[in-house]
Short mmCIF file of C-alpha atoms in Angstrom, two decimals:
data_model
loop_
_atom_site.label_atom_id
_atom_site.label_comp_id
_atom_site.label_asym_id
_atom_site.label_seq_id
_atom_site.Cartn_x
_atom_site.Cartn_y
_atom_site.Cartn_z
CA MET A 1 0.00 0.00 0.00
CA GLN A 2 2.88 2.33 0.92
CA LYS A 3 4.58 1.62 -2.43
CA ARG A 4 1.42 2.48 -4.39
CA LYS A 5 1.18 5.89 -2.65
CA VAL A 6 4.83 6.68 -3.51
CA LEU A 7 4.30 5.63 -7.14
CA SER A 8 1.18 7.80 -7.44
CA LEU A 9 3.06 10.75 -6.02
CA LEU A 10 5.91 10.35 -8.52
CA ILE A 11 3.49 10.22 -11.49
CA ALA A 12 1.78 13.40 -10.29
CA VAL A 13 5.12 15.22 -10.05
CA VAL A 14 6.12 14.18 -13.59
CA MET A 15 2.79 15.41 -15.01
CA ILE A 16 3.12 18.79 -13.28
CA ILE A 17 6.65 19.25 -14.68
CA ALA A 18 5.45 18.38 -18.22
CA VAL A 19 2.62 20.93 -18.05
CA LEU A 20 4.94 23.66 -16.80
CA THR A 21 7.47 22.91 -19.57
CA ALA A 22 4.80 23.05 -22.29
CA CYS A 23 3.50 26.38 -20.99
CA SER A 24 7.02 27.78 -20.97
CA LYS A 25 7.64 26.76 -24.61
CA SER A 26 4.34 28.17 -25.81
CA ALA A 27 5.45 31.59 -24.63
CA GLU A 28 8.63 31.47 -26.78
CA SER A 29 8.88 32.34 -30.51
CA PRO A 30 8.49 29.38 -32.95
CA THR A 31 11.55 27.26 -33.53
CA PRO A 32 12.84 27.77 -37.13
CA ALA A 33 12.89 24.84 -39.54
CA PRO A 34 16.24 23.12 -39.94
CA SER A 35 18.42 24.94 -42.49
CA GLU A 36 20.85 23.57 -45.08
CA GLU A 37 23.10 26.57 -44.41
CA PRO A 38 26.11 25.98 -42.08
CA ALA A 39 25.40 26.77 -38.41
CA GLU A 40 26.86 30.02 -37.08
CA SER A 41 29.81 29.75 -34.72
CA PRO A 42 29.23 30.95 -31.13
CA SER A 43 31.63 33.89 -31.64
CA GLN A 44 29.46 35.49 -34.37
CA GLU A 45 27.29 38.40 -33.32
CA PRO A 46 23.65 38.09 -34.45
CA GLU A 47 23.53 41.68 -35.74
CA GLU A 48 26.38 40.97 -38.18
CA LYS A 49 24.22 38.49 -40.17
CA PRO A 50 22.88 40.13 -43.38
CA GLU A 51 19.22 40.95 -43.20
CA GLU A 52 17.13 38.77 -45.51
CA GLU A 53 14.63 40.23 -47.94
CA PRO A 54 11.15 39.61 -46.55
CA ASP A 55 9.79 38.13 -49.81
CA GLU A 56 12.78 35.94 -50.57
CA GLU A 57 12.16 32.21 -50.37
CA PRO A 58 14.96 29.95 -49.20
CA ALA A 59 16.75 28.24 -52.10
CA THR A 60 15.54 24.74 -52.74
CA SER A 61 16.72 21.95 -55.01
CA ALA A 62 13.76 20.55 -56.94
CA GLU A 63 13.64 16.83 -57.63
CA PRO A 64 14.44 16.17 -61.33
CA THR A 65 11.63 14.77 -63.46
CA GLU A 66 12.65 11.83 -65.63
CA ILE A 67 12.01 12.09 -69.36
CA ASP A 68 12.40 8.76 -71.13
CA PHE A 69 13.57 9.07 -74.73
CA TRP A 70 13.89 6.50 -77.51
CA THR A 71 15.90 6.97 -80.67
CA PHE A 72 17.63 4.92 -83.36
CA GLN A 73 20.45 7.45 -83.81
CA GLU A 74 23.23 7.72 -81.23
CA LEU A 75 24.18 11.17 -82.51
CA HIS A 76 20.79 12.58 -81.51
CA VAL A 77 21.46 11.63 -77.90
CA LYS A 78 24.48 13.96 -77.74
CA PHE A 79 22.32 16.87 -78.84
CA TYR A 80 19.52 16.17 -76.38
CA GLU A 81 21.90 15.69 -73.48
CA LYS A 82 23.41 19.10 -74.18
CA MET A 83 19.96 20.66 -74.38
CA ALA A 84 18.97 18.97 -71.11
CA GLU A 85 22.00 20.57 -69.43
CA LYS A 86 21.01 23.97 -70.82
CA TRP A 87 17.41 23.44 -69.70
CA ASN A 88 18.44 22.59 -66.15
CA ALA A 89 20.72 25.63 -65.98
CA GLU A 90 17.90 27.92 -67.10
CA ASN A 91 15.09 26.17 -65.20
CA PRO A 92 16.39 25.19 -61.75
CA ASP A 93 12.82 25.11 -60.45
CA LYS A 94 11.84 22.28 -62.84
CA PRO A 95 14.94 20.23 -63.66
CA ILE A 96 14.80 17.11 -65.79
CA LYS A 97 16.72 13.85 -65.84
CA PHE A 98 17.08 12.87 -69.49
CA VAL A 99 17.06 9.08 -69.90
CA PRO A 100 17.88 8.03 -73.49
CA THR A 101 17.73 4.56 -75.03
CA VAL A 102 19.16 3.78 -78.47
CA TYR A 103 17.71 0.86 -80.43
CA PRO A 104 18.44 -0.48 -83.91
CA PHE A 105 16.30 1.29 -86.53
CA ASP A 106 13.65 -1.35 -87.24
CA ASP A 107 13.62 -2.65 -83.66
CA MET A 108 12.81 0.77 -82.27
CA HIS A 109 9.97 1.52 -84.66
CA ASN A 110 8.44 -1.94 -84.20
CA LYS A 111 8.77 -1.77 -80.41
CA LEU A 112 7.18 1.68 -80.39
CA LEU A 113 4.25 0.59 -82.53
CA ILE A 114 3.54 -2.33 -80.18
CA ALA A 115 3.83 -0.14 -77.08
CA LEU A 116 1.43 2.45 -78.48
CA GLN A 117 -1.08 -0.15 -79.63
CA SER A 118 -1.02 -1.93 -76.27
CA GLY A 119 -1.13 1.28 -74.24
CA VAL A 120 1.90 0.41 -72.09
CA GLY A 121 5.66 0.63 -72.32
CA ALA A 122 6.10 3.67 -74.56
CA PRO A 123 8.59 6.45 -73.73
CA ASP A 124 7.71 10.08 -73.06
CA LEU A 125 9.65 11.37 -76.05
CA VAL A 126 10.62 9.51 -79.23
CA ASP A 127 12.36 9.98 -82.58
CA ILE A 128 10.35 8.63 -85.53
CA GLU A 129 11.98 8.54 -88.97
CA ILE A 130 10.03 10.12 -91.82
CA GLY A 131 9.79 6.90 -93.80
CA LYS A 132 8.04 5.24 -90.84
CA TYR A 133 6.05 8.19 -89.56
CA ALA A 134 2.86 7.60 -91.52
CA ASN A 135 2.47 4.25 -89.74
CA PHE A 136 1.88 6.17 -86.50
CA LEU A 137 -0.80 8.46 -87.95
CA LYS A 138 -3.32 5.71 -88.63
CA GLY A 139 -6.46 4.97 -86.61
CA ASP A 140 -6.50 6.24 -83.03
CA ILE A 141 -3.31 8.32 -83.05
CA GLN A 142 -1.28 7.77 -79.88
CA LEU A 143 0.97 10.81 -80.33
CA VAL A 144 0.29 14.15 -78.65
CA PRO A 145 -0.79 17.13 -80.82
CA LEU A 146 1.86 19.86 -80.75
CA ASN A 147 -0.04 22.78 -82.29
CA ASP A 148 0.26 24.87 -79.13
CA ILE A 149 4.06 24.93 -79.37
CA VAL A 150 4.45 24.73 -83.17
CA GLU A 151 1.95 27.31 -84.45
CA PRO A 152 3.51 30.30 -82.62
CA GLU A 153 6.80 29.52 -84.43
CA LEU A 154 5.54 28.88 -87.99
CA ASP A 155 6.82 32.24 -89.25
CA ASN A 156 10.29 31.43 -87.92
CA ILE A 157 10.76 27.89 -89.24
CA VAL A 158 10.63 25.99 -92.54
CA LYS A 159 6.97 25.01 -92.33
CA ALA A 160 7.42 21.98 -94.57
CA ARG A 161 9.56 20.37 -91.86
CA VAL A 162 6.60 20.14 -89.51
CA ASP A 163 3.98 19.62 -92.23
CA ILE A 164 5.57 16.25 -93.00
CA TYR A 165 4.64 15.10 -89.48
CA SER A 166 1.07 16.37 -89.54
CA LYS A 167 -2.40 15.09 -90.30
CA ASP A 168 -5.67 17.02 -90.62
CA ASN A 169 -3.92 20.29 -89.66
CA THR A 170 -2.56 18.75 -86.47
CA TYR A 171 1.20 18.68 -85.88
CA TYR A 172 2.64 15.60 -84.17
CA GLY A 173 6.40 15.87 -84.71
CA ILE A 174 9.22 18.39 -85.09
CA CYS A 175 12.15 17.76 -87.42
CA PHE A 176 15.83 18.20 -86.66
CA HIS A 177 16.75 19.68 -90.00
CA VAL A 178 15.82 20.89 -93.46
CA GLY A 179 17.84 18.07 -95.01
CA ALA A 180 18.97 20.07 -98.04
CA ALA A 181 20.52 17.79 -100.65
CA VAL A 182 24.05 18.75 -101.73
CA MET A 183 27.08 17.28 -103.48
CA TYR A 184 30.20 16.26 -101.56
CA TYR A 185 33.44 16.41 -103.60
CA ASN A 186 36.83 14.92 -102.78
CA THR A 187 38.90 17.91 -103.89
CA GLU A 188 42.16 15.94 -103.81
CA LEU A 189 40.89 13.50 -106.45
CA CYS A 190 39.35 16.36 -108.45
CA ASP A 191 42.70 18.18 -108.49
CA GLN A 192 44.55 15.05 -109.57
CA ALA A 193 42.14 14.61 -112.49
CA GLY A 194 42.09 18.30 -113.42
CA ILE A 195 38.38 18.73 -112.58
CA ASP A 196 36.99 22.12 -111.54
CA TRP A 197 34.23 20.93 -109.22
CA GLU A 198 33.03 24.47 -108.50
CA ASN A 199 31.89 24.95 -112.10
CA ILE A 200 29.83 21.78 -112.47
CA LYS A 201 26.29 23.11 -112.98
CA THR A 202 24.39 20.42 -114.92
CA TRP A 203 24.13 16.65 -114.78
CA ASP A 204 25.70 16.44 -118.23
CA GLU A 205 28.72 18.40 -116.97
CA TYR A 206 28.80 16.08 -113.99
CA TYR A 207 28.85 13.05 -116.30
CA GLN A 208 31.64 14.55 -118.43
CA ALA A 209 33.68 15.22 -115.30
CA GLY A 210 33.21 11.57 -114.37
CA LYS A 211 34.58 10.43 -117.72
CA LYS A 212 37.56 12.73 -117.24
CA LEU A 213 38.31 11.30 -113.80
CA LYS A 214 38.05 7.72 -115.06
CA GLU A 215 40.56 8.46 -117.80
CA ALA A 216 42.99 10.13 -115.40
CA LEU A 217 42.50 7.73 -112.47
CA PRO A 218 41.25 4.38 -113.83
CA ASP A 219 41.20 2.70 -110.41
CA LYS A 220 38.93 5.40 -108.91
CA TYR A 221 35.22 6.09 -109.22
CA TRP A 222 33.59 9.43 -109.83
CA THR A 223 30.54 8.63 -107.75
CA SER A 224 28.55 5.98 -105.90
CA VAL A 225 24.90 4.98 -106.21
CA GLU A 226 22.84 3.21 -103.54
CA SER A 227 21.05 0.01 -104.46
CA GLY A 228 19.33 -0.06 -101.06
CA ASP A 229 18.44 3.58 -100.37
CA ILE A 230 17.02 6.63 -102.12
CA TRP A 231 19.09 9.62 -100.93
CA HIS A 232 21.43 9.78 -103.93
CA MET A 233 18.67 9.90 -106.57
CA TRP A 234 15.59 11.54 -105.01
CA PRO A 235 16.79 15.09 -105.91
CA MET A 236 17.32 13.96 -109.50
CA ILE A 237 13.57 13.45 -109.87
CA THR A 238 12.29 16.36 -107.75
CA SER A 239 14.27 18.93 -109.75
CA GLN A 240 12.33 17.72 -112.82
CA GLY A 241 9.01 18.13 -111.03
CA GLY A 242 8.62 14.46 -110.10
CA ASP A 243 8.53 12.71 -106.72
CA MET A 244 7.98 9.35 -105.05
CA LEU A 245 4.34 10.34 -104.50
CA ASP A 246 2.08 12.59 -106.55
CA LYS A 247 0.29 15.65 -105.18
CA ASP A 248 -2.56 13.43 -104.00
CA GLY A 249 -0.16 11.28 -101.98
CA LYS A 250 -0.33 8.25 -104.28
CA PRO A 251 2.74 6.29 -105.44
CA SER A 252 4.34 7.84 -108.50
CA ILE A 253 7.52 5.89 -109.18
CA ASN A 254 6.34 4.91 -112.67
CA SER A 255 7.19 8.30 -114.15
CA PRO A 256 9.38 9.75 -116.92
CA GLN A 257 11.36 11.67 -114.29
CA MET A 258 12.17 8.50 -112.36
CA ALA A 259 13.12 6.62 -115.52
CA LYS A 260 15.43 9.44 -116.64
CA ALA A 261 17.27 9.53 -113.31
CA LEU A 262 17.73 5.77 -113.05
CA GLU A 263 18.84 5.40 -116.66
CA PHE A 264 21.41 8.16 -116.16
CA ASN A 265 22.84 6.42 -113.09
CA ARG A 266 22.81 3.00 -114.78
CA LYS A 267 24.80 4.46 -117.66
CA MET A 268 27.49 5.66 -115.25
CA VAL A 269 27.58 2.25 -113.56
CA ASP A 270 27.94 0.43 -116.89
CA GLU A 271 30.79 2.73 -117.93
CA GLY A 272 32.67 2.31 -114.66
CA ILE A 273 32.17 5.97 -113.74
CA ALA A 274 29.95 5.03 -110.80
CA VAL A 275 30.10 2.11 -108.39
CA VAL A 276 27.19 0.52 -106.55
CA ALA A 277 27.86 1.38 -102.91
CA PRO A 278 29.43 -1.47 -100.93
CA GLY A 279 26.87 -2.60 -98.39
CA ASN A 280 24.17 -1.20 -100.73
CA TYR A 281 23.95 2.25 -99.20
CA HIS A 282 25.97 5.22 -98.00
CA HIS A 283 25.62 4.34 -94.32
CA SER A 284 27.33 0.96 -94.40
CA GLU A 285 30.71 0.26 -92.82
CA GLU A 286 31.91 -1.07 -96.16
CA PHE A 287 31.05 2.17 -97.90
CA TYR A 288 32.66 4.31 -95.20
CA ALA A 289 35.88 2.34 -95.63
CA MET A 290 35.89 2.72 -99.42
CA MET A 291 35.09 6.44 -99.35
CA ASN A 292 37.57 7.08 -96.53
CA GLY A 293 40.22 5.28 -98.57
CA GLY A 294 39.94 7.89 -101.31
CA ASP A 295 38.38 5.64 -103.96
CA ILE A 296 35.27 7.76 -104.72
CA ALA A 297 35.41 11.40 -105.82
CA SER A 298 31.86 12.60 -105.13
CA ILE A 299 28.50 11.62 -103.68
CA SER A 300 25.09 13.25 -103.49
CA MET A 301 23.62 13.25 -99.97
CA PRO A 302 21.73 15.66 -97.69
CA MET A 303 23.52 18.13 -95.43
CA TRP A 304 22.77 15.93 -92.43
CA TYR A 305 25.35 13.53 -93.86
CA MET A 306 28.12 15.95 -92.82
CA ASP A 307 28.65 14.23 -89.50
CA ARG A 308 29.05 10.85 -91.21
CA PHE A 309 32.17 12.23 -92.84
CA THR A 310 33.54 13.74 -89.64
CA ASP A 311 32.76 10.70 -87.50
CA TYR A 312 33.35 7.78 -89.87
CA MET A 313 35.74 9.08 -92.55
CA PRO A 314 38.43 10.99 -90.63
CA ASP A 315 41.13 10.53 -93.28
CA LEU A 316 39.23 12.85 -95.63
CA SER A 317 39.48 15.83 -93.29
CA GLY A 318 40.57 18.90 -95.25
CA LYS A 319 39.72 17.22 -98.56
CA ILE A 320 35.91 17.34 -98.81
CA ALA A 321 34.04 20.33 -100.25
CA ILE A 322 30.28 20.86 -100.32
CA ALA A 323 28.50 22.32 -103.36
CA PRO A 324 24.99 22.79 -104.76
CA LEU A 325 23.71 19.86 -106.79
CA PRO A 326 23.78 19.85 -110.58
CA VAL A 327 20.44 20.19 -112.41
CA TRP A 328 19.15 18.82 -115.69
CA GLU A 329 18.44 22.28 -117.09
CA ALA A 330 19.53 25.74 -115.99
CA GLY A 331 17.00 27.38 -113.71
CA GLN A 332 15.77 24.21 -112.03
CA PRO A 333 15.91 24.16 -108.20
CA ARG A 334 19.22 22.81 -106.95
CA SER A 335 18.08 21.10 -103.77
CA VAL A 336 15.29 19.36 -101.92
CA GLY A 337 14.67 18.73 -98.24
CA MET A 338 15.14 15.02 -97.70
CA GLY A 339 14.84 12.62 -94.87
CA GLY A 340 13.97 13.73 -91.41
CA THR A 341 13.26 12.54 -87.94
CA GLY A 342 10.17 13.82 -86.18
CA THR A 343 10.57 14.01 -82.43
CA SER A 344 7.17 13.31 -80.88
CA ILE A 345 5.51 12.93 -77.49
CA THR A 346 3.49 9.81 -76.77
CA LYS A 347 0.17 9.89 -74.95
CA GLN A 348 1.77 7.74 -72.26
CA ALA A 349 3.96 10.67 -71.13
CA GLU A 350 3.45 11.23 -67.40
CA ASN A 351 4.48 14.90 -67.27
CA LEU A 352 3.04 16.12 -70.55
CA GLU A 353 3.40 19.89 -70.14
CA LEU A 354 7.01 19.65 -68.96
CA VAL A 355 7.92 17.34 -71.84
CA LYS A 356 6.28 19.78 -74.27
CA GLU A 357 8.19 22.70 -72.83
CA PHE A 358 11.48 20.83 -73.14
CA LEU A 359 10.74 19.72 -76.72
CA ALA A 360 9.93 23.30 -77.75
CA PHE A 361 13.12 24.52 -76.08
CA ALA A 362 15.25 21.88 -77.80
CA LYS A 363 13.78 21.89 -81.31
CA LEU A 364 12.11 25.28 -81.87
CA SER A 365 14.15 27.86 -79.95
CA LYS A 366 16.98 29.88 -81.45
CA GLU A 367 19.33 28.41 -78.87
CA GLY A 368 18.30 24.86 -79.75
CA ASN A 369 18.69 25.38 -83.49
CA ILE A 370 22.17 26.80 -83.09
CA GLU A 371 23.04 23.69 -81.08
CA VAL A 372 21.60 21.50 -83.88
CA TRP A 373 24.18 23.07 -86.18
CA ASN A 374 27.11 22.98 -83.80
CA THR A 375 26.57 19.47 -82.41
CA LEU A 376 24.96 17.61 -85.30
CA GLY A 377 25.96 19.62 -88.37
CA PHE A 378 22.32 19.63 -89.49
CA ASP A 379 20.78 22.54 -91.38
CA PRO A 380 18.36 23.79 -88.70
CA ILE A 381 14.69 24.43 -89.37
CA ARG A 382 14.72 27.89 -87.74
CA THR A 383 15.83 30.04 -90.69
CA GLU A 384 16.92 33.13 -88.76
CA VAL A 385 19.95 31.29 -87.41
CA TRP A 386 21.31 30.60 -90.90
CA SER A 387 22.76 34.10 -91.10
CA LEU A 388 23.72 34.54 -87.44
CA PRO A 389 27.42 34.74 -86.52
CA GLU A 390 26.91 31.74 -84.22
CA MET A 391 26.38 29.73 -87.40
CA THR A 392 28.26 31.55 -90.18
CA GLU A 393 31.35 32.20 -88.08
CA ALA A 394 31.16 29.22 -85.76
CA GLU A 395 34.26 27.12 -85.35
CA ASN A 396 33.44 23.48 -84.78
CA LYS A 397 34.39 20.06 -86.06
CA PHE A 398 32.54 20.74 -89.33
CA THR A 399 34.33 23.97 -90.21
CA GLU A 400 37.61 22.27 -89.32
CA TYR A 401 36.84 19.24 -91.51
CA TYR A 402 35.43 20.76 -94.71
CA VAL A 403 37.32 22.74 -97.34
CA ASN A 404 34.62 25.41 -97.53
CA LYS A 405 32.02 26.73 -95.08
CA PRO A 406 28.91 24.53 -95.09
CA SER A 407 26.79 27.52 -94.02
CA ASP A 408 27.82 29.42 -97.16
CA VAL A 409 26.44 26.63 -99.35
CA LEU A 410 23.21 26.51 -97.37
CA ASN A 411 22.69 30.23 -97.85
CA GLN A 412 23.35 29.87 -101.60
CA ILE A 413 20.49 27.40 -102.05
CA LYS A 414 18.10 28.50 -99.29
CA ASP A 415 15.47 29.70 -101.80
CA GLU A 416 15.74 26.57 -103.97
CA ILE A 417 15.00 23.83 -101.44
CA LEU A 418 11.94 21.88 -102.55
CA SER A 419 9.84 19.73 -100.24
CA VAL A 420 8.76 16.15 -100.92
CA ASN A 421 5.22 14.79 -100.86
CA VAL A 422 4.29 12.73 -97.83
CA SER A 423 1.29 10.48 -97.14
CA GLU A 424 0.40 7.09 -95.69
CA ALA A 425 1.68 5.61 -98.96
CA LEU A 426 5.27 6.74 -98.42
CA PRO A 427 6.53 3.86 -96.20
CA ALA A 428 5.31 1.21 -98.65
CA THR A 429 6.63 3.17 -101.63
CA LEU A 430 10.08 3.58 -100.11
CA ASP A 431 10.16 -0.10 -99.18
CA VAL A 432 9.65 -1.06 -102.82
CA MET A 433 12.31 1.41 -103.93
CA LYS A 434 14.87 0.17 -101.40
CA ASN A 435 14.14 -3.54 -101.59
CA SER A 436 13.65 -3.97 -105.31
CA VAL A 437 13.60 -1.01 -107.73
CA LEU A 438 17.09 0.37 -107.19
CA ASN A 439 18.81 -3.00 -107.07
CA ARG A 440 17.12 -4.05 -110.31
CA ALA A 441 17.85 -0.71 -111.99
CA TYR A 442 21.58 -0.82 -111.21
CA THR A 443 22.43 -4.53 -111.35
CA GLU A 444 19.92 -6.47 -113.45
CA LYS A 445 21.21 -7.32 -116.92
CA ASN A 446 19.41 -5.94 -119.96
CA ILE A 447 16.93 -4.14 -117.73
CA ASP A 448 14.18 -2.10 -119.36
CA ILE A 449 13.75 0.52 -116.65
CA PRO A 450 10.37 2.01 -117.71
CA SER A 451 8.80 -1.47 -117.89
CA MET A 452 10.33 -2.41 -114.54
CA LEU A 453 8.93 0.75 -112.91
CA LYS A 454 5.41 -0.03 -114.09
CA GLU A 455 5.72 -3.56 -112.73
CA GLU A 456 7.07 -2.38 -109.37
CA GLN A 457 4.49 0.35 -108.88
CA ASP A 458 1.74 -2.23 -109.22
CA LYS A 459 3.27 -4.08 -106.24
CA ILE A 460 2.91 -1.17 -103.81
CA LYS A 461 0.23 -1.90 -101.22
CA TYR A 462 -0.64 0.39 -98.33
#
């Protein structure tokens, strides 16, 4: 009994002390939240601490938001990583963590199509190549409309480079480049053969120069044609007014313009002036080795091919010049915008507005387009930067590599760059060209090209 009284007394004392302590604390000012700043030393006087602005919020470090990105081109990753760094520096309140994944070309497009159809597994942001893009604009489109970021910039960009990724006046993708087709000349071989590459204006003059090189350097080739891709010959038909598709978006490979271009190239192959590209196209390791070895004097490719030279053909540094393409007749346009990769946002993106803001910053801003030129060597879609010192006077790996300034050539042809026709028929049409037409045109014996074109066009299903 005595023990219980003592215990009760102790409990009462503890409770009284707790109440008194609480009352004492309630009379004091609130305790400040823990700070990330270093604690003051005891010797510092409080009045010596700078007075804070009343409206100033303490600096905080926001948690980065992940943006998943798929591409088939390793080079694009370098550009986006640089733009992500710039974004984070300019937007510390909404930083991003850019998470890229690079897949083989066909694997990526197939994987993306499955992910979008199933509704799971797609990235936030994705590169879709122009030849595959129409496949993603069928049925219930699973890409996010971009009109709210594209339309305010239409007066500042080459509109055709967003039109090619649109449907029913809705924009779904933004291109990296204009893709202006040009000619690349090995000036060392031209000099050895006595060829003035700067004065080649027509395809006939180009052919005559090829004959001259073959006579002077029998073991070399004037040019290369692709039996598995269309870049080398597409401008040869567009300058005549032709195209892969007609104005209504239907296949148009069975045309006089196509026949003329293929017959011209076949003639050069038969005469040993041109060689069919090893590996079938100008992106194969076999072709890079042959071109880098100084065995081919010129090729027709878009301006986005510049980084293939710098990255895969280093021995040609200081030897390659860029020039406008020849034409069939004086006055015809000397270039066409070819190829393209539309960067798009999928409807599975978790932070849609942030992803949109970053895409606009990377692909539509002046800053982003200058970076496109400096990092990728692509002719940017924002035309104002073409004449800016950051582009015309920039010193980068491209100005170091090429004999002349690539930007000078771009400004020479800027008013002559045609656009190609695009529709849902383009993927199937290009497949027939790459898998059958070009190989038959350049390698099949006794080929009647007009008859072959009629036969192949009938095979196109879409």
